mmCIF file of C-alpha atoms in Angstrom:
data_model
loop_
_atom_site.group_PDB
_atom_site.id
_atom_site.type_symbol
_atom_site.label_atom_id
_atom_site.label_comp_id
_atom_site.label_asym_id
_atom_site.label_seq_id
_atom_site.Cartn_x
_atom_site.Cartn_y
_atom_site.Cartn_z
ATOM 1 C CA MET A 1 100.604 109.500 79.482
ATOM 2 C CA LYS A 2 99.848 112.490 81.702
ATOM 3 C CA THR A 3 102.827 114.257 83.329
ATOM 4 C CA THR A 4 102.332 115.943 86.700
ATOM 5 C CA VAL A 5 104.874 118.346 88.162
ATOM 6 C CA ALA A 6 105.409 117.995 91.903
ATOM 7 C CA VAL A 7 107.841 119.210 94.566
ATOM 8 C CA SER A 8 109.336 117.845 97.760
ATOM 9 C CA GLY A 9 111.363 119.483 100.495
ATOM 10 C CA VAL A 10 114.236 117.899 102.369
ATOM 11 C CA LEU A 11 114.518 119.451 105.834
ATOM 12 C CA VAL A 12 117.683 118.379 107.636
ATOM 13 C CA GLN A 13 118.544 118.976 111.281
ATOM 14 C CA GLY A 14 121.907 117.632 112.334
ATOM 15 C CA ARG A 15 122.111 114.255 110.628
ATOM 16 C CA SER A 16 118.357 113.657 110.499
ATOM 17 C CA VAL A 17 115.737 114.429 107.873
ATOM 18 C CA LEU A 18 112.009 115.129 108.259
ATOM 19 C CA LEU A 19 109.770 112.518 106.603
ATOM 20 C CA ALA A 20 106.002 112.452 106.192
ATOM 21 C CA GLY A 21 104.177 109.151 106.517
ATOM 22 C CA LYS A 22 101.037 108.526 104.471
ATOM 23 C CA ARG A 23 98.930 105.430 104.986
ATOM 24 C CA GLY A 24 98.632 103.216 101.916
ATOM 25 C CA PRO A 25 97.106 99.764 101.291
ATOM 26 C CA SER A 26 100.232 98.027 102.615
ATOM 27 C CA GLY A 27 100.968 100.360 105.539
ATOM 28 C CA ILE A 28 102.662 103.711 105.952
ATOM 29 C CA LEU A 29 104.935 104.908 103.143
ATOM 30 C CA TRP A 30 107.500 107.599 103.923
ATOM 31 C CA ALA A 31 108.735 110.494 101.785
ATOM 32 C CA PRO A 32 109.841 114.081 102.226
ATOM 33 C CA PRO A 33 106.869 116.477 102.528
ATOM 34 C CA GLY A 34 105.605 117.760 99.187
ATOM 35 C CA GLY A 35 103.002 117.378 96.479
ATOM 36 C CA ARG A 36 101.589 118.619 93.185
ATOM 37 C CA VAL A 37 102.271 122.076 91.780
ATOM 38 C CA GLU A 38 98.964 123.904 91.227
ATOM 39 C CA PRO A 39 98.352 125.941 88.034
ATOM 40 C CA GLY A 40 100.006 129.362 88.289
ATOM 41 C CA GLU A 41 102.283 128.390 91.196
ATOM 42 C CA SER A 42 106.051 128.531 91.068
ATOM 43 C CA LEU A 43 107.935 125.502 92.381
ATOM 44 C CA ALA A 44 108.897 127.461 95.521
ATOM 45 C CA GLU A 45 105.310 128.617 96.150
ATOM 46 C CA ALA A 46 104.020 125.065 95.771
ATOM 47 C CA LEU A 47 106.647 123.683 98.136
ATOM 48 C CA LYS A 48 105.908 126.296 100.812
ATOM 49 C CA ARG A 49 102.160 125.554 100.535
ATOM 50 C CA GLU A 50 102.637 121.787 100.627
ATOM 51 C CA PHE A 51 104.978 122.026 103.624
ATOM 52 C CA ILE A 52 102.403 124.023 105.596
ATOM 53 C CA GLU A 53 99.602 121.627 104.575
ATOM 54 C CA GLU A 54 101.584 118.529 105.561
ATOM 55 C CA THR A 55 103.642 119.743 108.524
ATOM 56 C CA THR A 56 102.138 123.098 109.668
ATOM 57 C CA LEU A 57 105.710 124.439 109.312
ATOM 58 C CA ALA A 58 106.666 127.518 107.257
ATOM 59 C CA VAL A 59 109.911 126.978 105.348
ATOM 60 C CA ALA A 60 112.372 128.859 103.171
ATOM 61 C CA VAL A 61 113.211 127.064 99.932
ATOM 62 C CA GLY A 62 116.933 126.546 99.331
ATOM 63 C CA ARG A 63 119.061 124.932 96.666
ATOM 64 C CA PRO A 64 117.710 122.282 94.282
ATOM 65 C CA LEU A 65 118.790 118.696 94.948
ATOM 66 C CA GLY A 66 117.554 117.017 91.787
ATOM 67 C CA VAL A 67 114.546 115.801 89.834
ATOM 68 C CA VAL A 68 112.948 112.376 90.193
ATOM 69 C CA GLU A 69 110.751 110.770 87.521
ATOM 70 C CA VAL A 70 108.175 108.363 88.891
ATOM 71 C CA GLY A 71 105.657 106.519 86.726
ATOM 72 C CA THR A 72 102.425 105.190 88.186
ATOM 73 C CA GLY A 73 100.136 103.615 85.612
ATOM 74 C CA ASP A 74 98.916 106.287 83.192
ATOM 75 C CA GLU A 75 100.537 109.137 85.114
ATOM 76 C CA GLN A 76 104.157 110.214 85.314
ATOM 77 C CA PHE A 77 105.408 112.544 88.043
ATOM 78 C CA LEU A 78 108.371 114.906 87.748
ATOM 79 C CA ILE A 79 109.306 115.642 91.355
ATOM 80 C CA TYR A 80 111.628 118.596 91.949
ATOM 81 C CA ASP A 81 113.493 118.147 95.235
ATOM 82 C CA PHE A 82 114.848 121.106 97.230
ATOM 83 C CA CYS A 83 116.620 121.710 100.515
ATOM 84 C CA VAL A 84 114.347 123.638 102.883
ATOM 85 C CA THR A 85 114.955 125.341 106.222
ATOM 86 C CA PRO A 86 112.428 126.400 108.842
ATOM 87 C CA GLU A 87 111.579 130.089 108.745
ATOM 88 C CA ALA A 88 112.650 132.141 111.759
ATOM 89 C CA SER A 89 111.439 130.465 114.908
ATOM 90 C CA SER A 90 111.709 131.263 118.559
ATOM 91 C CA GLY A 91 112.413 128.092 120.452
ATOM 92 C CA GLU A 92 112.349 124.420 119.596
ATOM 93 C CA LEU A 93 110.709 123.269 116.372
ATOM 94 C CA ARG A 94 107.583 121.181 116.754
ATOM 95 C CA TYR A 95 106.589 118.871 113.948
ATOM 96 C CA VAL A 96 102.815 118.523 113.791
ATOM 97 C CA PRO A 97 101.213 116.437 111.035
ATOM 98 C CA GLY A 98 98.862 118.474 108.863
ATOM 99 C CA ASP A 99 95.685 117.271 107.181
ATOM 100 C CA ASP A 100 97.487 115.449 104.360
ATOM 101 C CA VAL A 101 99.733 113.096 106.369
ATOM 102 C CA ASP A 102 99.343 110.525 109.130
ATOM 103 C CA GLN A 103 102.747 110.909 110.822
ATOM 104 C CA LEU A 104 105.880 113.049 110.798
ATOM 105 C CA ARG A 105 109.245 111.758 111.881
ATOM 106 C CA MET A 106 112.869 112.916 112.058
ATOM 107 C CA CYS A 107 115.041 110.034 110.803
ATOM 108 C CA ASP A 108 118.770 109.546 110.499
ATOM 109 C CA ALA A 109 120.267 107.794 107.463
ATOM 110 C CA ARG A 110 120.238 104.409 109.235
ATOM 111 C CA GLU A 111 116.526 104.707 110.066
ATOM 112 C CA VAL A 112 115.714 105.717 106.485
ATOM 113 C CA GLU A 113 117.312 102.470 105.249
ATOM 114 C CA ASN A 114 114.719 100.502 107.251
ATOM 115 C CA LEU A 115 111.592 102.496 106.348
ATOM 116 C CA ALA A 116 109.082 101.681 103.630
ATOM 117 C CA LEU A 117 109.668 104.588 101.248
ATOM 118 C CA ALA A 118 107.209 105.693 98.575
ATOM 119 C CA PRO A 119 107.545 103.663 95.339
ATOM 120 C CA GLY A 120 109.938 104.848 92.677
ATOM 121 C CA VAL A 121 111.975 107.208 94.845
ATOM 122 C CA THR A 122 113.777 104.803 97.149
ATOM 123 C CA SER A 123 117.303 104.725 95.731
ATOM 124 C CA PHE A 124 117.325 108.307 94.461
ATOM 125 C CA PHE A 125 115.949 109.609 97.762
ATOM 126 C CA ARG A 126 118.783 107.952 99.639
ATOM 127 C CA VAL A 127 121.232 109.854 97.397
ATOM 128 C CA ILE A 128 119.287 113.086 97.969
ATOM 129 C CA LEU A 129 119.306 112.488 101.730
ATOM 130 C CA ARG A 130 123.080 112.115 101.787
ATOM 131 C CA SER A 131 123.441 115.243 99.623
ATOM 132 C CA ALA A 132 121.102 117.269 101.847
ATOM 133 C CA ILE A 133 122.846 116.215 105.065
ATOM 134 C CA THR A 134 126.207 117.094 103.521
ATOM 135 C CA ALA A 135 124.866 120.506 102.413
ATOM 136 C CA ALA A 136 123.361 121.191 105.855
ATOM 137 C CA GLU A 137 126.700 120.403 107.491
ATOM 138 C CA GLY A 138 128.462 122.775 105.087
ATOM 139 C CA ILE A 139 130.776 120.060 103.766
#
């Protein structure tokens, strides 16, 4: 079985988190922005690149939140999750989907409960979301 290392970034504002929606065979599946780590990239470099590709937003990579293992057929993914914050910005943040996603959306914990999340990360992501919101609030 092939193992692929990937990253995702949890960007929290207030009590909401940024999710990227990608169209699949059964509709849009939601997950934090992220993707595969390319050869020679650090986890932080990969996450910054993926965030720009998916959201057009430059971010600073913060503390790690955990690692998720997701198996899909012959491939297993190790997804390293991190808190991220927008890099210095003047004015209100605008979330614009990049080339790799269909939609971006800020969601509170209640909305996340009702979204179709990417397979294999549903329950762990909900734990990560609560952890990220708590960290962002400084609790």
